[in-house]
């Protein structure tokens, strides 16, 4: 008798490695490795979370009805076409499980979010990466990779870890080039941070097409990654499919309560956005002046080039030694870069000070 073996593809998955959260023997000054939202959660969300403790014996609302209604009101969307999930990761995974299987292809761009190829391999499908141009998804290169096996196309907009984005015209051109039976998943985890006129999160396209879904999260600007809460907005047909496949109580009680409170605290969300509007360009400029190569970003993080793998690792070690935790992104095929989350004023200034000394030493 041989041991149980998993379905084909699963052993090809390199497990996702989350950002580090501590440095051995060092006090952590700032965890800037997971884009968690500089200001943390809204105090109102924390209060709602604490209050939920009194109801922990109750099952949560199975279809997150009040939360969906609150999201619908907040973003002006039909709540019937929203599904909430345990992080947008859960929904991205469900979409791939529902629409992709053995022999199928999932298309993404070379430096796209790592969970896309992981989800594809998990269902026995083949992840297909299209090359990027200047660390930005290339619509023509993606369309050139579409085959009759393509079932799902995943694009993060803005993209993590590069911070680049596709304009609304780019996304529409990508969609227009896809066959109607291919599902386009627009992962807009950082949409709330973007203030460009030529950007849209995907809502408009979802409303116009049967084969487009947008996913969103409470983990980034809302600062609630620890709770695991995300949502998707899609056409009725896709929503019906995912509602059949998802677990009946996939979003916990405390997350639903905190999510509703977080949406209502507009001042907190605005403060988070303002923090980013100030310190993202500031840190990018400072790092450029130090001779590093920060890529243009519209997210709450910046991808910084150090010229070589050795120097990127040395810079990471240097920052960690100062209690500042960046993200190594070699797993994305970017060994010469570090991704640094935009923290508070004190945190980004600590990064600048640390890398100033690094630049002198090296
Ligand atoms: C952080 C992130 C997610 C996952 O968010 P959760 O809602 O916490 O699962 C999805 N996509 C991208 C591009 C991200 O950076």
Coordinates of C-alpha atoms and ligand atoms in Angstrom, one line a residue:
X1 CA 0.0 0.0 0.0
X2 CA 1.4 3.4 -0.9
X3 CA 0.6 6.6 1.1
X4 CA -2.3 8.8 0.1
X5 CA -1.2 11.2 -2.7
X6 CA -2.7 14.6 -3.4
X7 CA -4.3 15.5 -6.7
X8 CA -1.9 16.5 -9.5
X9 CA -0.6 20.0 -9.3
X10 CA -0.7 20.4 -5.5
X11 CA 2.8 19.3 -4.9
X12 CA 4.0 21.9 -7.5
X13 CA 2.8 24.7 -5.2
X14 CA 5.5 26.6 -3.4
X15 CA 3.7 27.5 -0.2
X16 CA 2.9 31.3 0.1
X17 CA 5.3 32.9 2.5
X18 CA 3.7 35.8 4.4
X19 CA 5.7 38.9 5.3
X20 CA 7.9 38.6 8.3
X21 CA 6.5 40.0 11.5
X22 CA 9.5 40.1 13.8
X23 CA 13.3 40.1 13.9
X24 CA 15.0 37.8 16.3
X25 CA 16.5 39.6 19.3
X26 CA 15.2 43.0 18.1
X27 CA 12.4 45.2 19.1
X28 CA 10.1 45.6 16.1
X29 CA 9.9 49.3 15.3
X30 CA 7.7 48.9 12.2
X31 CA 6.2 46.0 10.3
X32 CA 6.2 47.2 6.8
X33 CA 6.0 43.8 5.1
X34 CA 2.3 43.1 4.5
X35 CA 0.7 46.4 3.4
X36 CA -1.6 46.4 6.4
X37 CA -2.8 50.0 6.5
X38 CA -0.7 52.6 8.3
X39 CA -3.3 53.7 10.8
X40 CA -4.6 50.3 11.8
X41 CA -8.4 49.6 12.2
X42 CA -11.0 52.3 13.0
X43 CA -11.7 52.6 16.7
X44 CA -15.4 52.1 15.8
X45 CA -14.5 48.8 14.2
X46 CA -12.6 47.7 17.3
X47 CA -15.6 48.6 19.5
X48 CA -17.9 46.6 17.2
X49 CA -15.5 43.7 17.3
X50 CA -15.4 43.8 21.2
X51 CA -19.2 43.9 21.4
X52 CA -19.4 40.8 19.2
X53 CA -17.8 38.8 22.0
X54 CA -21.2 38.8 23.7
X55 CA -22.7 36.8 20.8
X56 CA -19.9 34.4 20.1
X57 CA -22.1 31.4 20.7
X58 CA -24.3 32.4 17.8
X59 CA -23.6 31.4 14.2
X60 CA -23.0 34.4 12.0
X61 CA -25.5 35.5 9.4
X62 CA -24.8 33.0 6.7
X63 CA -24.9 35.4 3.8
X64 CA -23.6 38.5 5.5
X65 CA -26.8 40.3 4.7
X66 CA -26.3 43.4 6.8
X67 CA -22.7 43.8 5.7
X68 CA -23.6 43.3 2.1
X69 CA -26.2 46.0 2.4
X70 CA -23.7 48.3 4.1
X71 CA -21.2 47.7 1.3
X72 CA -23.9 48.2 -1.3
X73 CA -24.9 51.5 0.2
X74 CA -21.3 52.7 0.7
X75 CA -20.2 52.0 -2.9
X76 CA -23.5 52.4 -4.6
X77 CA -23.8 48.7 -5.6
X78 CA -26.6 46.1 -5.8
X79 CA -26.1 44.1 -2.6
X80 CA -27.6 41.0 -4.3
X81 CA -24.5 40.8 -6.5
X82 CA -22.0 41.1 -3.6
X83 CA -20.6 38.1 -1.8
X84 CA -18.5 38.5 1.3
X85 CA -15.6 36.2 2.1
X86 CA -12.9 35.4 4.6
X87 CA -10.5 37.8 3.0
X88 CA -10.6 38.4 -0.7
X89 CA -8.2 35.4 -0.8
X90 CA -11.1 33.1 -0.1
X91 CA -13.1 34.6 -3.0
X92 CA -10.2 34.5 -5.4
X93 CA -9.7 30.9 -4.5
X94 CA -13.5 30.1 -5.0
X95 CA -13.6 31.8 -8.4
X96 CA -10.7 29.6 -9.6
X97 CA -12.2 26.5 -8.1
X98 CA -15.5 27.2 -9.8
X99 CA -14.2 28.1 -13.3
X100 CA -10.9 26.3 -13.7
X101 CA -9.9 22.6 -13.5
X102 CA -7.4 20.1 -14.8
X103 CA -6.2 20.9 -18.3
X104 CA -7.4 24.5 -18.1
X105 CA -5.2 27.6 -18.0
X106 CA -5.3 30.6 -15.7
X107 CA -3.6 33.7 -17.1
X108 CA -1.9 36.3 -15.1
X109 CA 0.9 38.8 -15.6
X110 CA 4.5 38.0 -14.7
X111 CA 4.7 40.0 -11.5
X112 CA 1.1 39.6 -10.5
X113 CA -0.1 38.5 -7.1
X114 CA 1.3 35.1 -6.1
X115 CA -2.0 33.6 -5.1
X116 CA -3.1 33.4 -8.7
X117 CA -0.7 30.7 -9.8
X118 CA -1.1 29.0 -6.4
X119 CA -4.9 28.9 -6.9
X120 CA -4.5 27.5 -10.4
X121 CA -2.1 24.7 -9.3
X122 CA -4.5 23.9 -6.5
X123 CA -7.2 22.8 -9.0
X124 CA -4.8 21.1 -11.4
X125 CA -4.9 23.9 -13.9
X126 CA -1.9 25.5 -15.5
X127 CA -0.8 29.0 -14.5
X128 CA 0.3 31.0 -17.6
X129 CA 2.3 34.1 -17.0
X130 CA 2.4 36.9 -19.6
X131 CA 5.5 39.1 -19.7
X132 CA 5.3 42.7 -18.3
X133 CA 6.7 45.9 -19.7
X134 CA 8.4 48.2 -17.1
X135 CA 6.9 46.2 -14.2
X136 CA 3.4 46.8 -15.5
X137 CA 0.9 44.3 -16.9
X138 CA 1.0 44.5 -20.7
X139 CA -2.4 44.0 -22.2
X140 CA -1.1 42.9 -25.6
X141 CA 1.2 40.4 -24.1
X142 CA -1.6 39.0 -22.0
X143 CA -4.0 38.8 -25.0
X144 CA -1.2 37.0 -26.9
X145 CA -1.2 34.3 -24.3
X146 CA -5.0 33.6 -24.4
X147 CA -5.6 30.1 -25.8
X148 CA -8.7 27.9 -26.1
X149 CA -7.7 26.5 -22.7
X150 CA -7.8 29.8 -20.9
X151 CA -10.7 29.9 -18.4
X152 CA -9.7 32.7 -15.9
X153 CA -7.6 35.8 -16.2
X154 CA -6.5 37.4 -13.0
X155 CA -5.2 41.0 -12.8
X156 CA -4.5 42.9 -9.7
X157 CA -5.2 46.6 -10.2
X158 CA -3.3 48.2 -8.7
X159 CA -0.8 45.4 -8.7
X160 CA 1.0 44.0 -5.7
X161 CA 4.1 43.9 -5.4
X162 CA 4.9 46.4 -8.2
X163 CA 2.5 49.2 -7.3
X164 CA 1.7 49.8 -11.0
X165 CA -1.9 50.0 -12.4
X166 CA -3.8 49.6 -15.6
X167 CA -5.9 52.5 -16.8
X168 CA -9.6 52.0 -17.4
X169 CA -8.9 52.0 -21.1
X170 CA -6.3 49.2 -20.6
X171 CA -8.7 47.1 -18.6
X172 CA -11.5 47.6 -21.1
X173 CA -9.1 46.6 -24.0
X174 CA -8.1 43.5 -22.1
X175 CA -11.7 42.6 -21.5
X176 CA -12.7 43.3 -25.1
X177 CA -9.9 40.9 -26.3
X178 CA -11.1 38.0 -24.2
X179 CA -13.6 35.4 -25.4
X180 CA -17.0 35.6 -23.7
X181 CA -16.4 32.3 -21.9
X182 CA -13.3 33.6 -20.1
X183 CA -13.8 35.1 -16.6
X184 CA -11.8 38.3 -16.0
X185 CA -11.1 38.7 -12.3
X186 CA -10.1 42.3 -11.3
X187 CA -8.5 42.2 -7.9
X188 CA -8.8 45.8 -6.6
X189 CA -7.4 45.3 -3.1
X190 CA -5.8 48.7 -3.2
X191 CA -8.5 50.6 -5.1
X192 CA -9.3 53.0 -2.2
X193 CA -5.8 54.4 -2.4
X194 CA -5.9 55.4 -6.0
X195 CA -6.8 58.9 -7.0
X196 CA -6.0 58.9 -10.7
X197 CA -8.6 60.1 -13.2
X198 CA -7.8 57.3 -15.7
X199 CA -8.3 54.6 -13.1
X200 CA -11.5 52.6 -12.3
X201 CA -11.8 49.8 -9.8
X202 CA -13.8 47.5 -12.1
X203 CA -17.4 48.2 -10.9
X204 CA -18.4 49.8 -14.3
X205 CA -17.1 46.8 -16.3
X206 CA -18.8 44.3 -14.0
X207 CA -22.1 46.1 -14.7
X208 CA -21.6 45.9 -18.4
X209 CA -20.4 42.3 -18.8
X210 CA -21.3 38.8 -17.8
X211 CA -17.7 37.7 -17.4
X212 CA -16.1 40.2 -15.1
X213 CA -15.7 40.0 -11.3
X214 CA -14.1 42.6 -9.0
X215 CA -12.7 41.6 -5.6
X216 CA -12.1 44.0 -2.7
X217 CA -10.7 43.7 0.9
X218 CA -10.9 45.1 4.4
X219 CA -7.2 44.1 4.9
X220 CA -5.5 47.2 3.4
X221 CA -7.0 50.7 3.8
X222 CA -9.4 49.5 6.5
X223 CA -6.5 47.9 8.4
X224 CA -8.3 44.7 9.4
X225 CA -6.2 41.9 7.8
X226 CA -6.3 40.0 11.1
X227 CA -10.1 39.6 10.8
X228 CA -10.1 38.1 7.3
X229 CA -12.8 40.0 5.4
X230 CA -13.2 40.7 1.7
X231 CA -15.9 40.9 -0.9
X232 CA -16.6 40.5 -4.5
X233 CA -19.0 42.1 -6.9
X234 CA -20.1 40.2 -10.0
X235 CA -22.8 39.4 -12.5
X236 CA -25.8 37.4 -11.2
X237 CA -24.6 34.2 -12.9
X238 CA -21.2 34.2 -11.2
X239 CA -22.7 35.2 -7.9
X240 CA -25.1 32.3 -8.1
X241 CA -22.2 29.9 -8.8
X242 CA -20.0 31.1 -5.9
X243 CA -22.9 31.1 -3.5
X244 CA -23.3 27.4 -4.2
X245 CA -19.7 26.6 -3.6
X246 CA -18.8 28.8 -0.6
X247 CA -19.1 27.5 2.9
X248 CA -22.4 28.4 4.6
X249 CA -20.8 30.5 7.4
X250 CA -17.7 31.7 5.7
X251 CA -17.5 35.1 7.3
X252 CA -17.4 35.2 11.1
X253 CA -19.6 37.2 13.3
X254 CA -17.0 39.7 14.5
X255 CA -15.8 40.4 11.0
X256 CA -19.3 41.2 9.8
X257 CA -19.9 43.6 12.7
X258 CA -16.5 45.3 12.4
X259 CA -16.8 45.6 8.7
X260 CA -20.1 47.5 9.0
X261 CA -18.5 49.8 11.6
X262 CA -15.4 50.4 9.5
X263 CA -17.3 51.4 6.4
X264 CA -19.2 54.0 8.5
X265 CA -16.1 55.6 9.9
X266 CA -15.3 57.7 6.8
X267 CA -13.1 60.1 8.7
X268 CA -10.7 57.2 9.6
X269 CA -10.6 55.9 6.0
X270 CA -9.9 59.4 4.8
X271 CA -7.1 59.8 7.3
X272 CA -5.6 56.6 6.1
X273 CA -5.7 57.7 2.5
X274 CA -4.3 61.1 3.4
X275 CA -1.4 59.5 5.3
X276 CA -0.6 57.6 2.1
X277 CA -1.0 60.6 -0.2
X278 CA 1.6 62.4 1.9
X279 CA 4.1 59.7 2.7
X280 CA 4.2 57.5 -0.4
X281 CA 5.5 60.3 -2.6
X282 CA 7.8 61.5 0.2
X283 CA 9.4 58.2 0.8
X284 CA 9.7 57.5 -3.0
X285 CA 11.5 60.9 -3.5
X286 CA 13.8 60.3 -0.5
X287 CA 14.8 56.9 -1.7
X288 CA 15.4 58.1 -5.2
X289 CA 17.7 60.9 -3.8
X290 CA 19.6 58.2 -1.9
X291 CA 20.3 56.5 -5.3
X292 CA 17.8 53.6 -5.0
X293 CA 15.2 52.9 -7.6
X294 CA 11.6 53.2 -6.2
X295 CA 9.0 52.2 -8.8
X296 CA 6.0 54.5 -9.4
X297 CA 3.3 53.2 -7.1
X298 CA -0.4 54.0 -6.5
X299 CA -0.8 51.5 -3.7
X300 CA 0.2 51.8 0.0
X301 CA 3.6 50.4 -0.6
X302 CA 6.6 51.0 -2.8
X303 CA 8.8 48.5 -4.7
X304 CA 12.4 49.6 -4.4
X305 CA 15.2 48.4 -6.7
X306 CA 18.7 48.0 -5.2
X307 CA 20.5 47.0 -8.4
X308 CA 21.5 43.4 -7.3
X309 CA 20.2 40.5 -5.3
X310 CA 23.1 40.9 -2.8
X311 CA 22.4 44.6 -2.2
X312 CA 18.6 44.0 -1.8
X313 CA 19.3 41.3 0.8
X314 CA 21.9 43.6 2.5
X315 CA 19.4 46.4 2.6
X316 CA 16.7 44.1 4.1
X317 CA 19.1 42.9 6.8
X318 CA 20.1 46.5 7.5
X319 CA 16.5 47.6 7.9
X320 CA 15.7 44.6 10.1
X321 CA 18.6 45.3 12.2
X322 CA 17.0 48.7 12.9
X323 CA 13.7 47.0 13.7
X324 CA 12.1 47.8 10.4
X325 CA 10.7 44.9 8.5
X326 CA 10.5 45.1 4.7
X327 CA 9.3 42.4 2.3
X328 CA 11.8 40.4 0.2
X329 CA 10.1 39.6 -3.1
X330 CA 12.4 37.1 -4.7
X331 CA 9.4 34.7 -4.6
X332 CA 7.8 37.0 -7.2
X333 CA 10.9 36.8 -9.4
X334 CA 12.1 40.2 -8.1
X335 CA 15.3 39.3 -6.2
X336 CA 16.8 42.8 -6.6
X337 CA 13.9 44.6 -5.0
X338 CA 12.3 45.1 -1.6
X339 CA 8.7 46.0 -1.1
X340 CA 8.1 48.6 1.7
X341 CA 4.7 49.4 3.1
X342 CA 3.9 53.0 3.7
X343 CA 3.6 53.4 7.5
X344 CA 3.1 56.4 9.7
X345 CA 5.2 59.5 9.5
X346 CA 7.6 58.2 12.2
X347 CA 7.8 54.8 10.4
X348 CA 8.6 56.1 6.9
X349 CA 11.1 58.6 8.4
X350 CA 12.8 55.7 10.3
X351 CA 13.1 53.9 6.9
X352 CA 14.6 56.9 5.3
X353 CA 17.1 57.3 8.2
X354 CA 18.1 53.7 8.2
X355 CA 18.6 53.5 4.4
X356 CA 20.5 56.8 4.5
X357 CA 23.1 55.1 6.7
X358 CA 23.0 52.0 4.5
X359 CA 23.7 54.1 1.4
X360 CA 26.8 55.6 3.1
X361 CA 28.1 52.3 4.3
X362 CA 27.7 50.4 1.1
Ligands
LIG1 C1 -3.4 41.7 0.2 C2 -3.9 41.3 -1.1 C3 -5.0 40.5 -1.3 C4 -5.6 39.6 -0.1 O1 -6.3 40.3 0.7 P1 -7.2 39.5 1.8 O2 -8.5 40.2 1.7 O3 -6.5 39.8 3.1 O4 -7.3 38.1 1.5 C5 -5.5 40.2 -2.5 N1 -4.9 40.7 -3.6 C6 -3.9 41.5 -3.5 C7 -3.3 42.0 -4.8 C8 -3.3 41.8 -2.3 O5 -2.2 42.5 -2.2

